Coordinates of C-alpha atoms in Angstrom, one line a residue:
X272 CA 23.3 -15.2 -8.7
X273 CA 24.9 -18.1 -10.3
X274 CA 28.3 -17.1 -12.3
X275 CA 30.8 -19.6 -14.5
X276 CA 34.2 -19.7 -13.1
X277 CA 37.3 -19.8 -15.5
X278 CA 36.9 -23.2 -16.0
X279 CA 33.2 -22.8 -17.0
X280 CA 31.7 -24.4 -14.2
X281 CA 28.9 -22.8 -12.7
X282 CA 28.2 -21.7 -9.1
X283 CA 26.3 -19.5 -7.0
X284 CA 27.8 -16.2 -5.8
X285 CA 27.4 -13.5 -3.6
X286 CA 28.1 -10.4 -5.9
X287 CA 28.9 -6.8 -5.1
X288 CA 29.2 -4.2 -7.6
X289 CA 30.5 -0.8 -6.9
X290 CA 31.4 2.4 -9.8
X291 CA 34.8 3.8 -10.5
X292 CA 35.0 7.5 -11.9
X293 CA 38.3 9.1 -13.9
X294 CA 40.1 11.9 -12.5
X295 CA 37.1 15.1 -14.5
X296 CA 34.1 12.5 -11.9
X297 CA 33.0 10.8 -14.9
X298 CA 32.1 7.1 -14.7
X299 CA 34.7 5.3 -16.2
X300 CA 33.7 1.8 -15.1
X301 CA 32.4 -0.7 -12.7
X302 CA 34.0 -3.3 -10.1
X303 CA 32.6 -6.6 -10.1
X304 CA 33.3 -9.1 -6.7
X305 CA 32.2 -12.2 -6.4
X306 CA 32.0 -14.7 -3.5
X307 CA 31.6 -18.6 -4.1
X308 CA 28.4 -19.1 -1.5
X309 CA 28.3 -22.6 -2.6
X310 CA 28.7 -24.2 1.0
X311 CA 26.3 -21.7 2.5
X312 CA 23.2 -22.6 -0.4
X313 CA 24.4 -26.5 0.5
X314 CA 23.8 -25.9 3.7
X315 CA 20.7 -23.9 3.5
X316 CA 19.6 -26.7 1.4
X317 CA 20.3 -29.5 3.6
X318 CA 18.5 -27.5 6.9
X319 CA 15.5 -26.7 4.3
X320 CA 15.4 -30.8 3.7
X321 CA 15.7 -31.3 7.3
X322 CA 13.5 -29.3 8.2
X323 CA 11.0 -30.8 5.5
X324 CA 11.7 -34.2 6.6
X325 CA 10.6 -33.0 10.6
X326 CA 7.7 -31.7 9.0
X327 CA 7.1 -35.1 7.4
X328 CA 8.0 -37.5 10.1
X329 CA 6.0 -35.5 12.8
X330 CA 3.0 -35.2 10.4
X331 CA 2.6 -39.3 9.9
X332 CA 2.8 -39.4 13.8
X333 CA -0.8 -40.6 15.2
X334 CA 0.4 -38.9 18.2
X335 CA 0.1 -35.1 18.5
X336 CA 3.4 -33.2 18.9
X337 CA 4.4 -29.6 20.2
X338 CA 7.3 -27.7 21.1
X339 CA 7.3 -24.9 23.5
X340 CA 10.0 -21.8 24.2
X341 CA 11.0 -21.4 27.4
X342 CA 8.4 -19.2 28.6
X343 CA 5.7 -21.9 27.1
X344 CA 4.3 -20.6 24.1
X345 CA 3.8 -22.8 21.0
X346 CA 6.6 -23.1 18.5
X347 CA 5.3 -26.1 16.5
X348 CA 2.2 -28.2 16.7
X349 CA 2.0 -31.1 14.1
X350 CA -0.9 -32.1 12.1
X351 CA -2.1 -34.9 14.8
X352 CA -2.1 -32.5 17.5
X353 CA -3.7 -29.9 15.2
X354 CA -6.8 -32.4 14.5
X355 CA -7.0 -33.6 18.6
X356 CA -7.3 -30.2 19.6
X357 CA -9.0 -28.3 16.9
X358 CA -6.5 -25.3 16.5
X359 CA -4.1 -25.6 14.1
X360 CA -0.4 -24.0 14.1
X361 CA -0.9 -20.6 13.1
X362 CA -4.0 -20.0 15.5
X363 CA -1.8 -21.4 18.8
X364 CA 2.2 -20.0 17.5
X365 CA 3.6 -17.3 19.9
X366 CA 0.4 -18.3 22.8
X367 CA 0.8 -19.8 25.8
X368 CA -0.4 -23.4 25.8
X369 CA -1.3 -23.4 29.2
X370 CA -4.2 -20.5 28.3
X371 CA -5.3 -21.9 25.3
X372 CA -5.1 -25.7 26.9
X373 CA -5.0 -26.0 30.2
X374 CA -1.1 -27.8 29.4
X375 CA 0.6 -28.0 32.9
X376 CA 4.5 -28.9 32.7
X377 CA 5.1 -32.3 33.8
X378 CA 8.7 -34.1 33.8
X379 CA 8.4 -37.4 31.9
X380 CA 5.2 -38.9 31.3
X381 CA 2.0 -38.4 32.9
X382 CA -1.7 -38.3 32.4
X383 CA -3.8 -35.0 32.3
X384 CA -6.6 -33.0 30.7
X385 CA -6.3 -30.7 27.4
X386 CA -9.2 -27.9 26.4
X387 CA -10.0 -28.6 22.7
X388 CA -10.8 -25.5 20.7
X389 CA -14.5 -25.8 20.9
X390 CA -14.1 -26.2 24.8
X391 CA -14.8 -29.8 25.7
X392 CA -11.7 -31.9 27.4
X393 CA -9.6 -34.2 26.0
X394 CA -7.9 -36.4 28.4
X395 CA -4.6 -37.1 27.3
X396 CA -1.1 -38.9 27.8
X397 CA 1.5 -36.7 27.8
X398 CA 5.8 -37.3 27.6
X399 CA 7.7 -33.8 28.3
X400 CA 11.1 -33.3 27.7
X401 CA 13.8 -30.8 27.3
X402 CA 15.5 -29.9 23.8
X403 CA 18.2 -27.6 22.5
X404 CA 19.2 -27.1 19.1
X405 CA 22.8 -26.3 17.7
X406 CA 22.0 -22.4 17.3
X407 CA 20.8 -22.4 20.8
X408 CA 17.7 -22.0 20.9
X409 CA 15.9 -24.1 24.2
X410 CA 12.6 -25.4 25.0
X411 CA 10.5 -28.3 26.0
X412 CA 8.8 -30.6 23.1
X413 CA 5.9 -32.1 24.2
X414 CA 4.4 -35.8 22.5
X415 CA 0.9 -36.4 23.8
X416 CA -1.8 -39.1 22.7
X417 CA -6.0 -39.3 23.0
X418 CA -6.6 -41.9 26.1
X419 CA -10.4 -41.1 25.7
X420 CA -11.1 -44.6 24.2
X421 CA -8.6 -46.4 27.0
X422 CA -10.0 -44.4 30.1
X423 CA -13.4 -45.7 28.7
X424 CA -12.3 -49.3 28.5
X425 CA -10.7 -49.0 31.8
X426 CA -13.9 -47.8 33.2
X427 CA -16.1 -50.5 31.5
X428 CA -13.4 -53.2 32.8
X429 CA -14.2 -52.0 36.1
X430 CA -18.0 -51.8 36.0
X431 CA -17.8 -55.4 34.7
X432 CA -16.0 -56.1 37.9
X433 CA -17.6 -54.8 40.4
X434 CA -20.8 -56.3 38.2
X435 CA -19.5 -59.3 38.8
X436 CA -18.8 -58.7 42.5
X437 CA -22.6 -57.6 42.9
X438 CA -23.3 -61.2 41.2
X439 CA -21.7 -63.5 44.2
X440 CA -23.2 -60.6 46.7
X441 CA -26.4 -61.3 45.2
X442 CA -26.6 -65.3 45.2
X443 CA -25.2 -65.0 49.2
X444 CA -27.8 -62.2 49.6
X445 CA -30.6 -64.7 47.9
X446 CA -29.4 -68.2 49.5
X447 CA -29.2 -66.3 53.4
X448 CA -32.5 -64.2 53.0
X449 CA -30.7 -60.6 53.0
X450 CA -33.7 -59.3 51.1
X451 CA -35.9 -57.2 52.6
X452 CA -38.9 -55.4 51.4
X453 CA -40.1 -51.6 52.7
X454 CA -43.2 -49.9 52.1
X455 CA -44.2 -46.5 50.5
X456 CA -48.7 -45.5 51.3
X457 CA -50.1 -44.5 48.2
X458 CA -53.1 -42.4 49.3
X459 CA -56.1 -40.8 47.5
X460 CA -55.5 -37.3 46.9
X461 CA -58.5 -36.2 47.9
X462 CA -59.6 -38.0 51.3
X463 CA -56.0 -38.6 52.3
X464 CA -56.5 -42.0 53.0
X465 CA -53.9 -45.1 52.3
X466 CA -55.0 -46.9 49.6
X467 CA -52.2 -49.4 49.1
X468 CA -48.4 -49.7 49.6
X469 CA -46.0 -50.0 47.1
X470 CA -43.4 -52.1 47.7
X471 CA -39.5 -51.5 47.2
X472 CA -36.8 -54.4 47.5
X473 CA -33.5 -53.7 49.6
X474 CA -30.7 -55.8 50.4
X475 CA -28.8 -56.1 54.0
X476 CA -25.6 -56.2 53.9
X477 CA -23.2 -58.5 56.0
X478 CA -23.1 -56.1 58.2
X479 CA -26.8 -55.1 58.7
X480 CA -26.3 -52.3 56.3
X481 CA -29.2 -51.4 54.2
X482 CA -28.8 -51.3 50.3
X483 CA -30.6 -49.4 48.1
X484 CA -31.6 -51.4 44.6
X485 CA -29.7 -48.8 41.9
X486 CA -26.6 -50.5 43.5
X487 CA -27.3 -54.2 42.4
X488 CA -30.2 -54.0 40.4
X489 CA -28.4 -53.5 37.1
X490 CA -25.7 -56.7 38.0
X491 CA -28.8 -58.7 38.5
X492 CA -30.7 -57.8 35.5
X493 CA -27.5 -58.2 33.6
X494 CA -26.4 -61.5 34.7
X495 CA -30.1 -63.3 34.8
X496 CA -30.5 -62.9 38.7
X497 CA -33.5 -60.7 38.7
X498 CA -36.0 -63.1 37.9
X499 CA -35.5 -65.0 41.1
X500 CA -35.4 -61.7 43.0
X501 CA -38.8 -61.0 41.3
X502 CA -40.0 -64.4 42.6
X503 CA -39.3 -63.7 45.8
X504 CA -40.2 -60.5 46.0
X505 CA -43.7 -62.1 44.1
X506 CA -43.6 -64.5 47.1
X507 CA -43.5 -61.8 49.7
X508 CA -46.2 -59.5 48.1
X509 CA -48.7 -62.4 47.7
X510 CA -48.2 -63.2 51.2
X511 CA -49.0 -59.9 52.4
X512 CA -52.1 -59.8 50.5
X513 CA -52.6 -62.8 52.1
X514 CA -53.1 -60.5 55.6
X515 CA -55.4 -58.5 53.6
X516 CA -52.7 -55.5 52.6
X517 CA -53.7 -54.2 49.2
X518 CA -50.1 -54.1 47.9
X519 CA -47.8 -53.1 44.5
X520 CA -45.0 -55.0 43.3
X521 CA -42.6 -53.9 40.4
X522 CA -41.5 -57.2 37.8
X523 CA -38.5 -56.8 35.3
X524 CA -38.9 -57.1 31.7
X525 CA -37.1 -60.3 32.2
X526 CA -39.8 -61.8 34.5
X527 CA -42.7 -61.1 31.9
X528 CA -41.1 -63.2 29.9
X529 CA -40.3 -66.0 32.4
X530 CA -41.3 -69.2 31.7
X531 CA -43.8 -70.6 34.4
X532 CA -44.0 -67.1 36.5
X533 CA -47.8 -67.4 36.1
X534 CA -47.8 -70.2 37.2
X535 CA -46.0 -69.7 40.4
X536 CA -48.2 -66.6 41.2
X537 CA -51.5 -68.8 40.8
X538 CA -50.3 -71.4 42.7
X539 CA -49.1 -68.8 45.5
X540 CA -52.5 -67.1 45.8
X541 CA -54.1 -70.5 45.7
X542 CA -51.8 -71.5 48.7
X543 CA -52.0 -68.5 51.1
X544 CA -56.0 -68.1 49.6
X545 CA -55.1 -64.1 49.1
X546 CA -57.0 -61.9 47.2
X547 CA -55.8 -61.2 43.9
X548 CA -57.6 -57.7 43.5
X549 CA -55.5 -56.1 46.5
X550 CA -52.2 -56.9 44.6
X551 CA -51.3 -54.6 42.1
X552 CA -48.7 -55.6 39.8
X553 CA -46.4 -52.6 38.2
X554 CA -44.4 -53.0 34.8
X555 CA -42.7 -50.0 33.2
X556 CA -43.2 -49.2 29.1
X557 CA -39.5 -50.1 28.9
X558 CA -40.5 -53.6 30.1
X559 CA -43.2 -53.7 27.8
X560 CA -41.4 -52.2 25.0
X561 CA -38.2 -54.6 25.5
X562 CA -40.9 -57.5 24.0
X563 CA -44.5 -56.7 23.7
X564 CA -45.5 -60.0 22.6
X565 CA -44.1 -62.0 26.0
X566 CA -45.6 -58.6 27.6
X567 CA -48.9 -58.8 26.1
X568 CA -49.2 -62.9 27.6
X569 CA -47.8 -61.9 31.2
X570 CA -50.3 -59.1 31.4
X571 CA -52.9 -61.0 30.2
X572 CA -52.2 -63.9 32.6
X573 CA -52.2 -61.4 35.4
X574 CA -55.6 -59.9 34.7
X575 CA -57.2 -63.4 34.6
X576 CA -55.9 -64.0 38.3
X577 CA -57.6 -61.3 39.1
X578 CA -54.7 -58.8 40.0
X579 CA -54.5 -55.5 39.1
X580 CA -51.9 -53.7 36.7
X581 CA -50.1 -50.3 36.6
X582 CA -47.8 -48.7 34.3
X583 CA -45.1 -46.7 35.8
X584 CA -43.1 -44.2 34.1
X585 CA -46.3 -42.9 32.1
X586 CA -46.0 -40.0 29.7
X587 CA -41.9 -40.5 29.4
X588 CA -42.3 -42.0 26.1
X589 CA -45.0 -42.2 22.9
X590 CA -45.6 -45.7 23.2
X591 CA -47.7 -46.1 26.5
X592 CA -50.7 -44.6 24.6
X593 CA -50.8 -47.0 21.6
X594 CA -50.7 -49.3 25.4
X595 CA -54.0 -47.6 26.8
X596 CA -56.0 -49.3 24.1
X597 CA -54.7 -52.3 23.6
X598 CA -53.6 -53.9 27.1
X599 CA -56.1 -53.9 30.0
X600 CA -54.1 -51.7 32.2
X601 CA -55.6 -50.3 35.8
X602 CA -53.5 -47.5 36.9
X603 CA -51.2 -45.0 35.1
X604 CA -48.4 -44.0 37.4
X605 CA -47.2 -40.1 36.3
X606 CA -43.6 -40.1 35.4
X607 CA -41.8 -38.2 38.6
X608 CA -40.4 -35.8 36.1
X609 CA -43.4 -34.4 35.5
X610 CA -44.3 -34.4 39.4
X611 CA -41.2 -32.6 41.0
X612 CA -41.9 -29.6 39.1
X613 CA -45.5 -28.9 38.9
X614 CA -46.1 -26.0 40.4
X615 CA -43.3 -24.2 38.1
X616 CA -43.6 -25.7 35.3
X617 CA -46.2 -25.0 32.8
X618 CA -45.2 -27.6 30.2
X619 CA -46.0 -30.6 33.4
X620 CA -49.1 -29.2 34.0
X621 CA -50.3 -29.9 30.8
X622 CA -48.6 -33.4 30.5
X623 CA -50.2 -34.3 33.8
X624 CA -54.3 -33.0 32.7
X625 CA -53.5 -34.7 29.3
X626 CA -52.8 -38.4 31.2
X627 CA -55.5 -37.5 33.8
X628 CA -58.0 -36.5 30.8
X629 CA -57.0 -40.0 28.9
X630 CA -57.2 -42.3 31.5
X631 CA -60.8 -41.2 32.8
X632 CA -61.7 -41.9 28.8
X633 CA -60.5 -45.5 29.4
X634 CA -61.9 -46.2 32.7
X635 CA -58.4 -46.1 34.6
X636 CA -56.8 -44.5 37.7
X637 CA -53.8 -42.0 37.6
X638 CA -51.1 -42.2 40.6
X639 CA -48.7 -38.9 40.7
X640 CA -45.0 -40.2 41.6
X641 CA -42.3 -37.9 43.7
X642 CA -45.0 -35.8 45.2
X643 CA -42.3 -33.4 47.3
X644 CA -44.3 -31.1 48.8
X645 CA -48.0 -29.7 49.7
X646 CA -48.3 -26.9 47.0
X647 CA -47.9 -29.8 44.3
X648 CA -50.6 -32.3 46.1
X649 CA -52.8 -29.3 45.9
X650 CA -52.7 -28.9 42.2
X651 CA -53.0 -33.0 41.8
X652 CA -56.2 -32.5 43.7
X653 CA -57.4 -29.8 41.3
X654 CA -55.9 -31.3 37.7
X655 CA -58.1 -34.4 39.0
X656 CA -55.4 -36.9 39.9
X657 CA -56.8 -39.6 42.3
X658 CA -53.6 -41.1 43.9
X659 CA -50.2 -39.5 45.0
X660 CA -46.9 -41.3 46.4
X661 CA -44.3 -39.1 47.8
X662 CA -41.7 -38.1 50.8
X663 CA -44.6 -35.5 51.4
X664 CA -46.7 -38.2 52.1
X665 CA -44.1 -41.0 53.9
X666 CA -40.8 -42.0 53.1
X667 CA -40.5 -45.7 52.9
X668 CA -40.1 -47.7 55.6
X669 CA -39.6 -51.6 56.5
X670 CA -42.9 -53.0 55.8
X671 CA -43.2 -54.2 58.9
X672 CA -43.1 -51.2 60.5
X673 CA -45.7 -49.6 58.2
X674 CA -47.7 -52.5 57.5
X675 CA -48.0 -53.7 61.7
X676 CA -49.9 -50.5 62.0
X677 CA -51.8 -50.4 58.8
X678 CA -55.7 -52.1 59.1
X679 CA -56.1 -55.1 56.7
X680 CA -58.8 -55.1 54.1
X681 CA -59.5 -58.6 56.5
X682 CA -59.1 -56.8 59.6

């Protein structure tokens, strides 16, 4: 209540009242007592502003904030830590973080892992400490911050540098002839015999170690060295074919649009006088895709040679039929993820009669990728497929080792 002492002011009080009776029990009046509780109200005042203040301060923080009890469970969580981790205060007060998070104590700062609400991770930098207020009351408050965007800067930073690493490896590998080439048959599903070998680059290492190309492939497409790797490996093929092997070679995106590629490829057969049908030349619709015009050129340049082309990757994407009409292509090569399951998989089945069924209506050949196992060159035989690659056919090998025992179209 608030009550006016003698000299009028005003205050608030703590008043208790109590009844007086006269000597027959009847009430004869009432005691009034009255305590000045201005101090206590000033006080209650400043802890509510304090408190509001906290509330404030913590709130504009772009870092999330929590305070624990001693036995872990959430006292506070501010407004940033309440949009990081998708609960906010009242779901998480009274629980124990480390259920509802994954929070592990940790003295000082460290890095760690929080489970948002929804159940995905949110990797995290995290400074623990110890507090105490004046009334006693004792816990940990923890300040922690998102390090999603850092980590993946850090882990860019370090791709770029071991991209660049792969770069120098790459020019030594090029200027000391540490490429090599091994061989994978492609046969005809239905005699069994080897119609041609697809070739697939490595790279020895300093210390003879093979490489296989997802390790430096991406540096060199990156940083413009895989048009000189597709030169050589152009050079290599064409001089195979020049032995009478009926070969496959896979080109970049970046070499279709090479300037004087062509050029280099005519003047190779024309040197080594092989025969331009026996080499196949393999681009993926990704390559095409990346710019159809340079593409369209290349392709046709290769066709006039006389070589053979192949599509790999077919059926992975929409765009390779609009391609079975309007660039003179030889050979669809079935996507491998439409391969590795066939026998289970109804919904390959289907994918695999469909490019089988198209290509025989434009005069072209079908080559099933990834073939695993016999069950799976069985149904290839039945759906009509006519060629099959596969560690159930051969694994690849160095091509001399396959090619020293494999007769010549010459031979």
């Amino acid at each position: 209540f608030e009550v006016a002492g003698k000299d009028g002011e005003r205050f608030p009080a703590y008043l208790r009242m109590a009844s007086f009776f006269d000597p027959d029990g009847q009430p004869a009046g009432i005691v009034t007592m009255s305590v000045n509780i201005s101090e206590r109200v000033e006080g209650e005042r400043q802890l509510r502003a304090a408190r509001d203040y906290m509330r404030t301060v913590t709130d504009s923080m772009g870092d999330g904030l929590f305070t624990l009890d001693l036995d872990g469970r959430l006292i506070y969580l501010n407004r940033a830590g309440e949009q990081m981790l998708g609960w906010c205060q009242d779901d998480l007060v009274g629980q124990l973080m480390r259920e509802r998070t994954g929070y592990r104590q940790a003295d000082g700062t460290a890095e760690g892992t929080f489970t948002r609400k929804d159940g995905s991770e949110l990797p995290v930098e995290l400074t623990s400490a110890p507090f105490e207020t004046e009334d006693g009351v004792r816990g940990t408050v923890v300040v922690f911050s998102d390090i999603t965007e850092r980590l993946a800067a850090e882990q860019r930073m370090r791709q770029e540098m071991e991209a660049l690493t792969w770069v120098r490896r790459i020019r030594d590998a090029l200027a000391e002839d540490r490429f090599v080439l091994y061989a994978q048959p492609i046969v005809d599903v239905q005699s069994g015999h080897t119609v041609q070998h697809e070739l697939l680059l490595r790279m020895v290492d300093l210390d003879g170690s093979i490489i296989a190309p997802g390790a430096f492939l991406p540096a060199a497409e990156a940083y413009g060295l895989i048009v000189d790797i597709d030169r050589w490996v152009m050079h290599e093929a064409i001089g195979l074919a020049a032995q009478g092997h009926a070969v496959e070679l896979n080109l970049s995106a970046r070499s279709t649009a090479a300037p004087g590629l062509i050029d280099d490829f005519r003047k190779e057969l024309e040197r080594t006088g092989a025969d331009p049908s026996l080499i196949v030349v393999e681009l993926t619709e990704t390559a095409v895709l990346e710019d159809e015009e340079a593409a369209a050129l290349f392709i046709e340049g290769i066709g006039a040679l006389g070589c053979q082309l192949a599509l790999d990757d077919f059926g992975t994407g929409y765009s390779g039929f609009r391609y079975l009409k309007s660039l003179p292509v030889d050979l669809l090569k079935i996507d491998i993820e439409f391969v590795r399951d066939l026998p289970t998989n109804e919904a390959s089945q289907h994918v695999v009669k469909a490019v089988v069924s198209l290509a025989r209506d434009f005069d072209q050949r079908t080559v099933a990728e990834g073939v695993e196992d016999l069950e799976t060159m069985c149904m290839l035989s039945d759906f009509g497929v006519d060629y099959a690659q596969g560690y159930a056919i051969a694994k690849p090998m160095p091509v001399q080792e396959v090619l020293s025992t494999a007769p010549s179209r010459s031979g």
